[in-house]
Short mmCIF file of C-alpha atoms in Angstrom, two decimals:
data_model
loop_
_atom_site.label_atom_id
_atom_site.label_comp_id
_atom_site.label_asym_id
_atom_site.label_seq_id
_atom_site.Cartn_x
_atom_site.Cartn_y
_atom_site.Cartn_z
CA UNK A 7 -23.32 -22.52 9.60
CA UNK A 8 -23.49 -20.31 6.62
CA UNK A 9 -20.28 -19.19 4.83
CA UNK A 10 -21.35 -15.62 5.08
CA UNK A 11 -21.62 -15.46 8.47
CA UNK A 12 -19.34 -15.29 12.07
CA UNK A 13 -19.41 -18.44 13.37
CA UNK A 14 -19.13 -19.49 17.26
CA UNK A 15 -15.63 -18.96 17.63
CA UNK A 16 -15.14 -16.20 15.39
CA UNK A 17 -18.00 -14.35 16.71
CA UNK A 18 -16.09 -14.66 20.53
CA UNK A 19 -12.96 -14.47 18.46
CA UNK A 20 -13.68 -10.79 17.56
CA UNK A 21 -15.70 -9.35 20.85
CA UNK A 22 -13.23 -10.83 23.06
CA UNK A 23 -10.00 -9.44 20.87
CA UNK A 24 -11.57 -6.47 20.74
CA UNK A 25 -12.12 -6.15 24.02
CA UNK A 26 -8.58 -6.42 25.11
CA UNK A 27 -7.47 -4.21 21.95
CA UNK A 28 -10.22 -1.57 23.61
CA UNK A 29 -9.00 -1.70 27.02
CA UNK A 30 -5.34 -1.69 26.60
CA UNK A 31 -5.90 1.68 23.78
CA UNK A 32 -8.06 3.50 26.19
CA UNK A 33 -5.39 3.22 28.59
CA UNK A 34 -3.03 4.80 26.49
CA UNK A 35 -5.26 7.43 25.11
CA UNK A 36 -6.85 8.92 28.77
CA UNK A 37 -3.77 10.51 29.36
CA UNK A 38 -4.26 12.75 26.06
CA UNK A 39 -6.50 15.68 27.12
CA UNK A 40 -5.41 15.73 30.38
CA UNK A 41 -1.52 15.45 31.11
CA UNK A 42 -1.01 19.18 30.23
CA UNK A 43 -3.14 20.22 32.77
CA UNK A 44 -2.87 17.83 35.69
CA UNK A 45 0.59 17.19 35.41
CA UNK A 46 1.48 20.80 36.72
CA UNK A 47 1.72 19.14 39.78
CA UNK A 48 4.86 16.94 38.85
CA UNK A 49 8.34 17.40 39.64
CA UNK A 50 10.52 18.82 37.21
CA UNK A 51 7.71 19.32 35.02
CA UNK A 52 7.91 21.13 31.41
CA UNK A 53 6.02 21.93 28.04
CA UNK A 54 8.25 19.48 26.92
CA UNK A 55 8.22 16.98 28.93
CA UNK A 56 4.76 16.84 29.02
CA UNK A 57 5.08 16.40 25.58
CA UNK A 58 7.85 13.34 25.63
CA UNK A 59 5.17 11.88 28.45
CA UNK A 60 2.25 12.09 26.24
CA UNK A 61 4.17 11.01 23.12
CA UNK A 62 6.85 8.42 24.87
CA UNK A 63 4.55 5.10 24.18
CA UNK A 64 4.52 6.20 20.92
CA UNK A 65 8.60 5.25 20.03
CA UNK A 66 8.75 1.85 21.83
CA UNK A 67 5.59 0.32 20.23
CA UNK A 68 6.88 1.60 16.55
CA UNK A 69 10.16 0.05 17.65
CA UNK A 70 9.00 -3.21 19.16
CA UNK A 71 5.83 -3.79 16.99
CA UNK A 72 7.01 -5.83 14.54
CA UNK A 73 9.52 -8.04 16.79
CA UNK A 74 6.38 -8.99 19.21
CA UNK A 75 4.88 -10.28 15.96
CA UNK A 76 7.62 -12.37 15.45
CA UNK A 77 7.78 -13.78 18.82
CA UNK A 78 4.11 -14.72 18.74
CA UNK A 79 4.56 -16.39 15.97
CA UNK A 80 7.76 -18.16 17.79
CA UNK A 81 6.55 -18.60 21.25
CA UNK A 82 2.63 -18.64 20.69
CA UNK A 83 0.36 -15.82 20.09
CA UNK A 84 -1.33 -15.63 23.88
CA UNK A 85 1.95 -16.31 25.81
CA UNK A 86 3.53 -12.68 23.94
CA UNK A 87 -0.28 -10.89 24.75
CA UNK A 88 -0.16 -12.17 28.05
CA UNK A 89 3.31 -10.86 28.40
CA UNK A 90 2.64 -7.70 26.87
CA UNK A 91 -0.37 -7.00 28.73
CA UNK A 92 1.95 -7.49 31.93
CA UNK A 93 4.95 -5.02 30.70
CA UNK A 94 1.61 -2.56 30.45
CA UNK A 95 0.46 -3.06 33.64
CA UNK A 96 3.86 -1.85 35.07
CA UNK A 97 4.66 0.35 33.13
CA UNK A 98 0.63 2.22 34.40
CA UNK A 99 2.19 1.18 38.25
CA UNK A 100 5.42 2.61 37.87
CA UNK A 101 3.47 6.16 36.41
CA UNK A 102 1.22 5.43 38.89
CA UNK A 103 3.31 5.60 42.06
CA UNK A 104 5.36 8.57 40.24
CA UNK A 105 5.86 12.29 41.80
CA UNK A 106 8.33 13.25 39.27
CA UNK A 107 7.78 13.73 34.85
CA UNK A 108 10.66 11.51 34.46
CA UNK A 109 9.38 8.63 35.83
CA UNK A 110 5.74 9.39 34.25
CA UNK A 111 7.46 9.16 31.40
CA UNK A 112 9.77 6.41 31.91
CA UNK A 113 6.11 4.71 32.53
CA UNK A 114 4.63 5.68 29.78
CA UNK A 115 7.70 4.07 27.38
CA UNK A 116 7.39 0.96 29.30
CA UNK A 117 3.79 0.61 28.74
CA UNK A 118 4.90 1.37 24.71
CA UNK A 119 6.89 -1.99 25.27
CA UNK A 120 3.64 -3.97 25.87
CA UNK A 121 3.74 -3.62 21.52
CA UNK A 122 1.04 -6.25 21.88
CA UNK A 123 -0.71 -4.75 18.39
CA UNK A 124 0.39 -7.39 15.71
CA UNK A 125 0.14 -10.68 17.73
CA UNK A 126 -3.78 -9.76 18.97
CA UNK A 127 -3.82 -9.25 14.93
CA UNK A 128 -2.36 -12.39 14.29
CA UNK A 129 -4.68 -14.37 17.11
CA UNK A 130 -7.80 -13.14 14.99
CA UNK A 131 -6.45 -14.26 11.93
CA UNK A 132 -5.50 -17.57 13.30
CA UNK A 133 -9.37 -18.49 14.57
CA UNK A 134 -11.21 -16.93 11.41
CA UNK A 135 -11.40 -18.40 8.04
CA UNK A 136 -10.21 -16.39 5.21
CA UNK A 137 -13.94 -15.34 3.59
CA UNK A 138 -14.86 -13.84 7.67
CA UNK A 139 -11.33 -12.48 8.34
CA UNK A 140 -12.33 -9.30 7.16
CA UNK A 141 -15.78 -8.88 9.27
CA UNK A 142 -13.31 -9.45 12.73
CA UNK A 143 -10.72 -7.21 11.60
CA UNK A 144 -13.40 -4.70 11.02
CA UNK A 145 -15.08 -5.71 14.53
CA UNK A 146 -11.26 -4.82 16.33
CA UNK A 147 -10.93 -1.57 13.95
CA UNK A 148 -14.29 -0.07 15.34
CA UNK A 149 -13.61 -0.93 18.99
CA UNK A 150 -10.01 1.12 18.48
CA UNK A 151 -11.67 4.19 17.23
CA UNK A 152 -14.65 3.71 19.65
CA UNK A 153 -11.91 3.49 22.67
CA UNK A 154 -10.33 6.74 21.63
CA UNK A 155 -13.84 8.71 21.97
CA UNK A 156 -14.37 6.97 25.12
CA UNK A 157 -10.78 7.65 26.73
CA UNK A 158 -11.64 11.57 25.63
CA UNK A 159 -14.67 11.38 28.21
CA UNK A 160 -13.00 9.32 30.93
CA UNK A 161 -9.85 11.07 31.20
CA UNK A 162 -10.65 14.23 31.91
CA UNK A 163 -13.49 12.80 34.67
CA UNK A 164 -11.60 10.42 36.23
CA UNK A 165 -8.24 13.04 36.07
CA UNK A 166 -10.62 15.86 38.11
CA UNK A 167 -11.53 13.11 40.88
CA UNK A 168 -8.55 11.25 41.48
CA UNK A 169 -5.76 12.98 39.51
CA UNK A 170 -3.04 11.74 36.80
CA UNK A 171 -2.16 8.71 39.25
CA UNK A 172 -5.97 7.82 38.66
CA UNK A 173 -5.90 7.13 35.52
CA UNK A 174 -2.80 5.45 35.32
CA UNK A 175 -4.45 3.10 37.85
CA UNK A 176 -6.95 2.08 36.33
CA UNK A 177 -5.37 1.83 33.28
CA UNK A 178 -3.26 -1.05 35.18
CA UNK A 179 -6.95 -2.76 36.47
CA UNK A 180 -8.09 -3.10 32.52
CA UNK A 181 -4.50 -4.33 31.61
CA UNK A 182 -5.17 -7.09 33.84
CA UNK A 183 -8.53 -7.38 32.78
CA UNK A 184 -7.33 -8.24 29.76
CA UNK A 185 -5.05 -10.77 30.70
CA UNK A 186 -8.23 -12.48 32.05
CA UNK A 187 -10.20 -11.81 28.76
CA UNK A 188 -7.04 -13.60 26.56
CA UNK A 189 -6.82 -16.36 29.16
CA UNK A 190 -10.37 -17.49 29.84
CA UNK A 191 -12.68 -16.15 26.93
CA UNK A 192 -10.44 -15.42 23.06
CA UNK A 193 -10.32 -18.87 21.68
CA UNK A 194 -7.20 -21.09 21.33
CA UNK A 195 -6.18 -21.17 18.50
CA UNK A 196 -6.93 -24.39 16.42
CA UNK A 197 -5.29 -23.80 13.17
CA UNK A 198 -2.69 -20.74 12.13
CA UNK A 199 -3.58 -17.84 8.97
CA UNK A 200 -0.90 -17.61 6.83
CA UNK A 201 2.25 -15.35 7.72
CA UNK A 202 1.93 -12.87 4.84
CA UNK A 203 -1.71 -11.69 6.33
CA UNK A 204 -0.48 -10.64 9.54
CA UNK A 205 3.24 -10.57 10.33
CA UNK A 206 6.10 -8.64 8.95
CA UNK A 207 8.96 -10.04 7.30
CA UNK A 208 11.95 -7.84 6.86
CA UNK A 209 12.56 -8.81 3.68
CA UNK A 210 9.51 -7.82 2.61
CA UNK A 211 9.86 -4.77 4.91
CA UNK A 212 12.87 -3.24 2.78
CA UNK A 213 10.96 -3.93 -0.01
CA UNK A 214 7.57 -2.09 0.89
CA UNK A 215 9.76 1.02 1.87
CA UNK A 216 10.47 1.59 -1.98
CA UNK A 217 7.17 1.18 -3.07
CA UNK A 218 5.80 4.60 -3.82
CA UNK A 219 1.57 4.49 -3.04
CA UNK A 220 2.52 2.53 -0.16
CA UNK A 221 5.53 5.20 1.28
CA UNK A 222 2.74 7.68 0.58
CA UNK A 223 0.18 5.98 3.36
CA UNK A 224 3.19 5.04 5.98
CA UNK A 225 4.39 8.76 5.96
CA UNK A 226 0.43 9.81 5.98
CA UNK A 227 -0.25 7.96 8.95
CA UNK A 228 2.80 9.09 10.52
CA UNK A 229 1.86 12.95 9.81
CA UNK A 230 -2.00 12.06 11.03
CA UNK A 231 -0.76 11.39 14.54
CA UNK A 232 1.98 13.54 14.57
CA UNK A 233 -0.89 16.34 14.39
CA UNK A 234 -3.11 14.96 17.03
CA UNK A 235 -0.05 14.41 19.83
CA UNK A 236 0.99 17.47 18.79
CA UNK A 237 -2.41 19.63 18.96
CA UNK A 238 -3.21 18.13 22.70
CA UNK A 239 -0.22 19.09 23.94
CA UNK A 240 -1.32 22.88 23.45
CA UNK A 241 -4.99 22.64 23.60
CA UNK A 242 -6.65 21.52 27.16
CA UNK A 243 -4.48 24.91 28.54
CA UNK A 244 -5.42 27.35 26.22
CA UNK A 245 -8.95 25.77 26.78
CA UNK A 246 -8.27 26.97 30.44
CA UNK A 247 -7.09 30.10 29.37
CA UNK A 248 -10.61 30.72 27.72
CA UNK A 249 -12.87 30.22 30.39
CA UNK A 250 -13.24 26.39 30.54
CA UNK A 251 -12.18 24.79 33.59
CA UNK A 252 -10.44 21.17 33.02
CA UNK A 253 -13.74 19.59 34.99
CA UNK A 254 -15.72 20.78 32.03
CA UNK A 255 -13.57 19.95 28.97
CA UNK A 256 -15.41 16.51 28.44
CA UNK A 257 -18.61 18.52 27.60
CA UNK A 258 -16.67 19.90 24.30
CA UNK A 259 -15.09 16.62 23.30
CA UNK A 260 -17.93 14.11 23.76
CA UNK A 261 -20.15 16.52 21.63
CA UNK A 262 -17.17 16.59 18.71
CA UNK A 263 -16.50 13.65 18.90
CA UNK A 264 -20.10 12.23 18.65
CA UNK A 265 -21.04 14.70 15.55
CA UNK A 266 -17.36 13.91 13.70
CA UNK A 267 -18.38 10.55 13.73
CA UNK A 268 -22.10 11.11 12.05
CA UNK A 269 -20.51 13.44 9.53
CA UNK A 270 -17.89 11.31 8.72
CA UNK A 271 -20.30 8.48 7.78
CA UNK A 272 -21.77 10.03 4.67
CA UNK A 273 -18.46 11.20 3.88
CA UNK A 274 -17.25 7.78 3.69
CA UNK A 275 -20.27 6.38 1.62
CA UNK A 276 -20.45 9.30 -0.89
CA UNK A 277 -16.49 8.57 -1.71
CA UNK A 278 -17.01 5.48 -2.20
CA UNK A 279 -19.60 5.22 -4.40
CA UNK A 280 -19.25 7.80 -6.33
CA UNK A 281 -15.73 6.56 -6.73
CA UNK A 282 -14.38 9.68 -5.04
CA UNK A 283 -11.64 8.28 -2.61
CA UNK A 284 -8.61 10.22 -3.32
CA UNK A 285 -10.86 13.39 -3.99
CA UNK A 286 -12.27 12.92 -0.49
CA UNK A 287 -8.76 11.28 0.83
CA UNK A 288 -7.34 15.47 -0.20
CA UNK A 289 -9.87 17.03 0.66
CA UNK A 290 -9.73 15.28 4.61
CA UNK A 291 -6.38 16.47 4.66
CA UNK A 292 -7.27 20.20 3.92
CA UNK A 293 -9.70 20.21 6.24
CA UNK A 294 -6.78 19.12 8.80
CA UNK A 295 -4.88 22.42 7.74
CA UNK A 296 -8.27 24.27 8.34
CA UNK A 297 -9.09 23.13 11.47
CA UNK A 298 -5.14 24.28 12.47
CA UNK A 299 -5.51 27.28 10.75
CA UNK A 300 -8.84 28.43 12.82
CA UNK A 301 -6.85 27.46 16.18
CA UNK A 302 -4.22 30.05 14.88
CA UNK A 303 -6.60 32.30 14.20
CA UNK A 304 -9.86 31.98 16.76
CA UNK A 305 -7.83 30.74 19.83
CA UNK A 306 -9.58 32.59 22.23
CA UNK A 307 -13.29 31.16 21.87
CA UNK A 308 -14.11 28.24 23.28
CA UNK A 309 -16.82 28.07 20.45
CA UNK A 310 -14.23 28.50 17.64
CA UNK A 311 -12.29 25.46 19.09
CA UNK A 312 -15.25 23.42 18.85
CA UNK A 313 -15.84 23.97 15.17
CA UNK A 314 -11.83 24.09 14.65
CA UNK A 315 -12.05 20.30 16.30
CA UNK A 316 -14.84 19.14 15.21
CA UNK A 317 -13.43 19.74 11.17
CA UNK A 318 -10.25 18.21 12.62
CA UNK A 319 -12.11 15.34 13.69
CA UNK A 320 -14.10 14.91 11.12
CA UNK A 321 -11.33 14.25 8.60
CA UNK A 322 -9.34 12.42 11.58
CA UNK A 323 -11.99 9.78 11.63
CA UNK A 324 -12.13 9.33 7.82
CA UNK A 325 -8.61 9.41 7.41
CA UNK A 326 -7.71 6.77 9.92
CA UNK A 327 -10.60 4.20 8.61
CA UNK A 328 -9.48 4.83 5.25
CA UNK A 329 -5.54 4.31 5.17
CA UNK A 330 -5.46 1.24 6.62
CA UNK A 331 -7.89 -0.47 3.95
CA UNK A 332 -6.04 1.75 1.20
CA UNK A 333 -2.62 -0.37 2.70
CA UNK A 334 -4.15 -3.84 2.82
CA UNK A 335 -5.10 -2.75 -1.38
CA UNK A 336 -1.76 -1.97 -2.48
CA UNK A 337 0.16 -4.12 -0.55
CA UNK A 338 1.36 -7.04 -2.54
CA UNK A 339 -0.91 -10.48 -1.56
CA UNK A 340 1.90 -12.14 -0.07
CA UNK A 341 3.00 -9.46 2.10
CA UNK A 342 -0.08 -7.34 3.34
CA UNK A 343 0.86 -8.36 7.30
CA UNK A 344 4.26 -6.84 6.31
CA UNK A 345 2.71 -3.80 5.27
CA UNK A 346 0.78 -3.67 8.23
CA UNK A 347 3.73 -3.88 10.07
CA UNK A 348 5.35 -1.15 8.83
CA UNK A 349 1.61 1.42 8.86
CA UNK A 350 1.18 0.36 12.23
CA UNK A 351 5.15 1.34 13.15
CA UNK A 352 4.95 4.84 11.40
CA UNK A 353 1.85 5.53 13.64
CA UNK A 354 3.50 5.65 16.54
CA UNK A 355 6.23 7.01 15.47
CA UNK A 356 3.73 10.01 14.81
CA UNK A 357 2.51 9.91 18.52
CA UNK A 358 6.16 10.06 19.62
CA UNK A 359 7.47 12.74 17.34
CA UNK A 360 4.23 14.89 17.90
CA UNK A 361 4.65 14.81 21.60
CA UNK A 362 7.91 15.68 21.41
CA UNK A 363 7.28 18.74 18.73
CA UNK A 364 4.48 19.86 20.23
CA UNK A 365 6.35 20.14 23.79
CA UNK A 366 9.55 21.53 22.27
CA UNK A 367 7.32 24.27 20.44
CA UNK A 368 4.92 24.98 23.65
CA UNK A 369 8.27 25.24 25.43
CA UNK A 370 10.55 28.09 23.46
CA UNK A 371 7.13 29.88 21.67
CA UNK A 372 3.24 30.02 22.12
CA UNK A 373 0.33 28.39 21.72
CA UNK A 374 -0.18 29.72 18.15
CA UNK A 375 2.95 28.32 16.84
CA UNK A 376 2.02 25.06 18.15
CA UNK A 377 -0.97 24.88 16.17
CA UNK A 378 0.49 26.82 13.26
CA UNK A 379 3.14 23.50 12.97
CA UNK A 380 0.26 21.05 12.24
CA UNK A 381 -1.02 23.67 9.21
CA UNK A 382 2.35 23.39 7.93
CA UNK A 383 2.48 19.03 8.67
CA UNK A 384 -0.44 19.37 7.18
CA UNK A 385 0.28 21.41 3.87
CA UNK A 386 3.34 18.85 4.07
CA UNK A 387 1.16 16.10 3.66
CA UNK A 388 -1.24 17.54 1.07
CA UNK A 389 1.88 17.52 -1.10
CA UNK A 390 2.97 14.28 -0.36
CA UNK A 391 -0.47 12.66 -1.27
CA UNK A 392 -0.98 14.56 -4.34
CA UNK A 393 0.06 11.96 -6.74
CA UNK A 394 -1.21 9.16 -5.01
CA UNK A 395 -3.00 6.21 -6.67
CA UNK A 396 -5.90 4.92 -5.40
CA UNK A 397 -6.12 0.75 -7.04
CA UNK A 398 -9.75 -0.63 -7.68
CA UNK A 399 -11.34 -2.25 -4.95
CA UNK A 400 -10.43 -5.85 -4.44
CA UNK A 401 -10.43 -9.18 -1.83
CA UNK A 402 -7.20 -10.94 -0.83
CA UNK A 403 -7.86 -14.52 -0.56
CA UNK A 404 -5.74 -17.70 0.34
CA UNK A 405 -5.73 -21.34 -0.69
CA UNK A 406 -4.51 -24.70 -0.10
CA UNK A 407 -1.49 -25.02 -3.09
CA UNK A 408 0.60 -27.45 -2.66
CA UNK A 409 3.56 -27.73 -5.35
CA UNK A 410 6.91 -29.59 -5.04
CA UNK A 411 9.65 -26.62 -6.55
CA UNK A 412 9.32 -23.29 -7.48
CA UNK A 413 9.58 -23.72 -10.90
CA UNK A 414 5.90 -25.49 -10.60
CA UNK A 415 4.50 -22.58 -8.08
CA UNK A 416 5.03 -20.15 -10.99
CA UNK A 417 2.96 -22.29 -13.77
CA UNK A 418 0.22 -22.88 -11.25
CA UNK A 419 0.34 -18.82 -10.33
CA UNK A 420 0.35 -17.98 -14.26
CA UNK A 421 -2.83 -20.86 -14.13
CA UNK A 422 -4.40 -18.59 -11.26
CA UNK A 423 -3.59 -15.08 -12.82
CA UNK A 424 -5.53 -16.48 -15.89
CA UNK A 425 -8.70 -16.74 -14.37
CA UNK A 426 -11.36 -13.99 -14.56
CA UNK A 427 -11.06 -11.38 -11.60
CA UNK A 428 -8.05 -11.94 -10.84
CA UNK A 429 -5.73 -9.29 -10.61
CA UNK A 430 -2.61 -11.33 -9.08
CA UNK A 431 -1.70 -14.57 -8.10
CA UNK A 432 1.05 -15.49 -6.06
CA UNK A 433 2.05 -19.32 -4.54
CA UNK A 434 4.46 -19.57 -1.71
CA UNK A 435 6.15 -22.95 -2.23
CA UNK A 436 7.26 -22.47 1.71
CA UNK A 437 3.53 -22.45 3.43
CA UNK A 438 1.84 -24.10 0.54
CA UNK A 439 -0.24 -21.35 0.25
CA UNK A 440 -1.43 -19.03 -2.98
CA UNK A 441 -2.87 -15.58 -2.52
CA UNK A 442 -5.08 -14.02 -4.70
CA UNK A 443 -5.87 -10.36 -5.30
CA UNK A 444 -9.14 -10.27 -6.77
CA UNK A 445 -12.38 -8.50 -8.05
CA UNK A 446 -15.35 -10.36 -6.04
CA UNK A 447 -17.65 -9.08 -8.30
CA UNK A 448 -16.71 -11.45 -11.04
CA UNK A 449 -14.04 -14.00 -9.30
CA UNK A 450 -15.05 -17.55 -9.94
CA UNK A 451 -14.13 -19.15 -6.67
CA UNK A 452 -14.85 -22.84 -8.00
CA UNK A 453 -12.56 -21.93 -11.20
CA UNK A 454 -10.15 -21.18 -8.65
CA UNK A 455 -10.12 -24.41 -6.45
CA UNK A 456 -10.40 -26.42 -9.76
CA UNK A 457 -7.18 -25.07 -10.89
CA UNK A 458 -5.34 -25.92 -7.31
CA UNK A 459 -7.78 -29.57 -7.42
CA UNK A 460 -9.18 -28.95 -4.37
CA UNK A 461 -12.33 -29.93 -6.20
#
């Protein structure tokens, strides 16, 4: 089997996570374009509450995200997934079963608790080797954004057929589907990736919360789903209000979503090799506070929604394939699973706190203001990213080093650091490991393994 390719178990490795990462996202997702519309029908029901229901996932996976990581790597990494899948699969039950908001959202919190994220992470980068991790991370990334423009189709069908309890029931059937995907299909693992590529550590946690480019990205990512929690809340009823009836609202949003993602594509390409990023990284983020600023403005067309959502998308799609490779860059070698951790925590925290905004605001003022809030997150953000630093493309490997005290871990990383393409070296006397940050195009692998003599 060639280096350069998947092999047997990586290549079931990656469908099969996936899969499960797919299933359990769409679930979570459905609800979106559809809860302020459907959920009329509930007891006690409000703008805001609505909001807290949409958003209420959002705070228990940022809280509990980093913990399940730990546990998996404590208690085994399909034990936690199986575990989480099950908290999910209540949590869908108990909205399921539910006449009243409260207990939707109660539901919707306990299906947040399922924080399953970082040990499905950790699984794939137990059965890949370090030269393939990338191509199955990249496999799971694809499925995610591929779920969302799926869930955007599904909801609003399977909501006008068998109402809010529909969706929350079948969102139960794929959580069980995946238990039966972890259990009979993903690998076992047979060997484990180092900690510092997938889980957090809270020392290194505290430490990655004072690094500047890195803040930058964790607040970005926060502010990118604090807009889209926040803009659902307000749009599928002022959709209504224009003339198109909830049955129909899938014919806007496959159609955006379909011609974001061809858009985006070039977009993508034409930053990077031009060497654009952070003009097109600024430029994604105005066209965030454009597409708010034309739901302000244009509210009352259907078609002017369409184009406002279709710019919003357009930079949503770039943005969120962007930051999370602009994280795994910055972040030091040792501690890019740490980093992760902490990305991954301030995106929910976005769903949660847009929910909860975009309720409050629906609540006490109108539509307009609610979309008027994510032009001002938005001009927010702008500033915030202004001075950010975009580092040179690189590749984080990992080695076999073994060393006896720390005092020889430093010599052999000054030995590493040395070496053409590398840009830094680090060796973990702890899991006899060194991690490299370095330029492929010129990075002497063999130099490398001679220096650690596993030549």
């Amino acid at each position: 089997m060639s280096q350069d390719s998947l092999n047997h178990i990586e290549k079931r490795a990656a469908i099969s996570l996936a899969s499960v990462f797919a299933f359990r996202m769409l679930g979570l997702f459905m609800l979106m374009p559809v809860l302020a519309i459907y959920g009329q029908s509930l007891e006690h029901v409000s703008p805001l509450w609505i909001g807290l229901a949409i958003g209420a996932y959002g705070l228990t996976q940022a809280l509990l995200q980093i913990p399940m990581g730990w546990l998996s790597d404590k208690f085994g990494r399909k034990p936690i997934i199986i575990s989480g899948l099950l908290i999910f699969a209540l949590g869908s039950v108990i909205a399921a079963v539910s006449d009243s908001i409260y207990w939707v959202t109660a539901g919707r919190a306990l299906q947040g608790v399922g924080a399953i994220a970082s040990a499905l992470l950790a699984l794939a980068a137990d059965l890949s080797r370090d030269e393939q991790r990338p191509k199955v991370m990249a496999v799971i990334g694809m499925c995610i954004g591929l779920s969302f423009a799926i869930a955007m189709l599904l909801g609003p069908m399977i909501a006008a057929s068998f109402g809010i309890s529909g969706i929350f029931w079948l969102t139960a059937v794929l959580a069980l589907l995946g238990i039966a995907i972890v259990t009979f299909v993903v690998p076992s693992a047979v060997n484990k990736a180092p900690k510092g590529e997938t889980l957090a550590n809270m020392a290194d946690i505290r430490r990655l919360l004072k690094h500047p480019q890195l803040l930058r990205l964790d607040v970005g990512v926060m502010m990118l789903h604090l807009t889209l929690t926040t803009i659902f809340v307000a749009l599928p009823g002022q959709l209504i209000l224009d003339g198109l009836d909830a049955e129909q609202h899938w014919k806007l949003y496959i159609p955006v979503f379909l011609l974001a993602f061809v858009l985006m594509a070039p977009m993508m390409i034409i930053a990077i090799r031009k060497q654009r990023e952070k003009q097109a990284f600024l430029m994604s983020i105005m066209m965030l506070v454009l597409s708010s600023l034309l739901l302000v403005i244009f509210n009352n067309s259907v078609w002017w929604i369409a184009f406002a959502m279709l710019v919003y998308f357009v930079a949503f799609n770039f943005l969120e394939a962007t930051m999370p490779a602009l994280v795994s860059r910055i972040a030091p070698a040792t501690q890019k699973g740490s980093a992760m951790g902490v990305f991954s925590s301030g995106q929910f925290l976005g769903a949660f706190i847009g929910g909860a905004l975009g309720g409050l605001l629906a609540q006490h003022f109108s539509t307009n203001m609610v979309f008027a809030a994510t032009a001002l997150i938005g001009l927010i953000w702008l500033a915030v990213a202004w001075r950010m630093e975009v580092p040179p493309k690189c590749k984080v490997i990992s080695l076999v080093a073994e060393v006896e005290n720390d005092i020889q871990a430093e010599k052999l990383a000054d030995k590493l650091v040395s070496i053409a393409g590398v840009i830094e070296a680090t060796v973990v006397r702890e899991e006899n490991r060194s991690y490299l940050k370095v330029n492929d195009k010129i990075f002497d692998l063999d130099q490398a393994k001679h220096v650690l003599g596993l030549s």
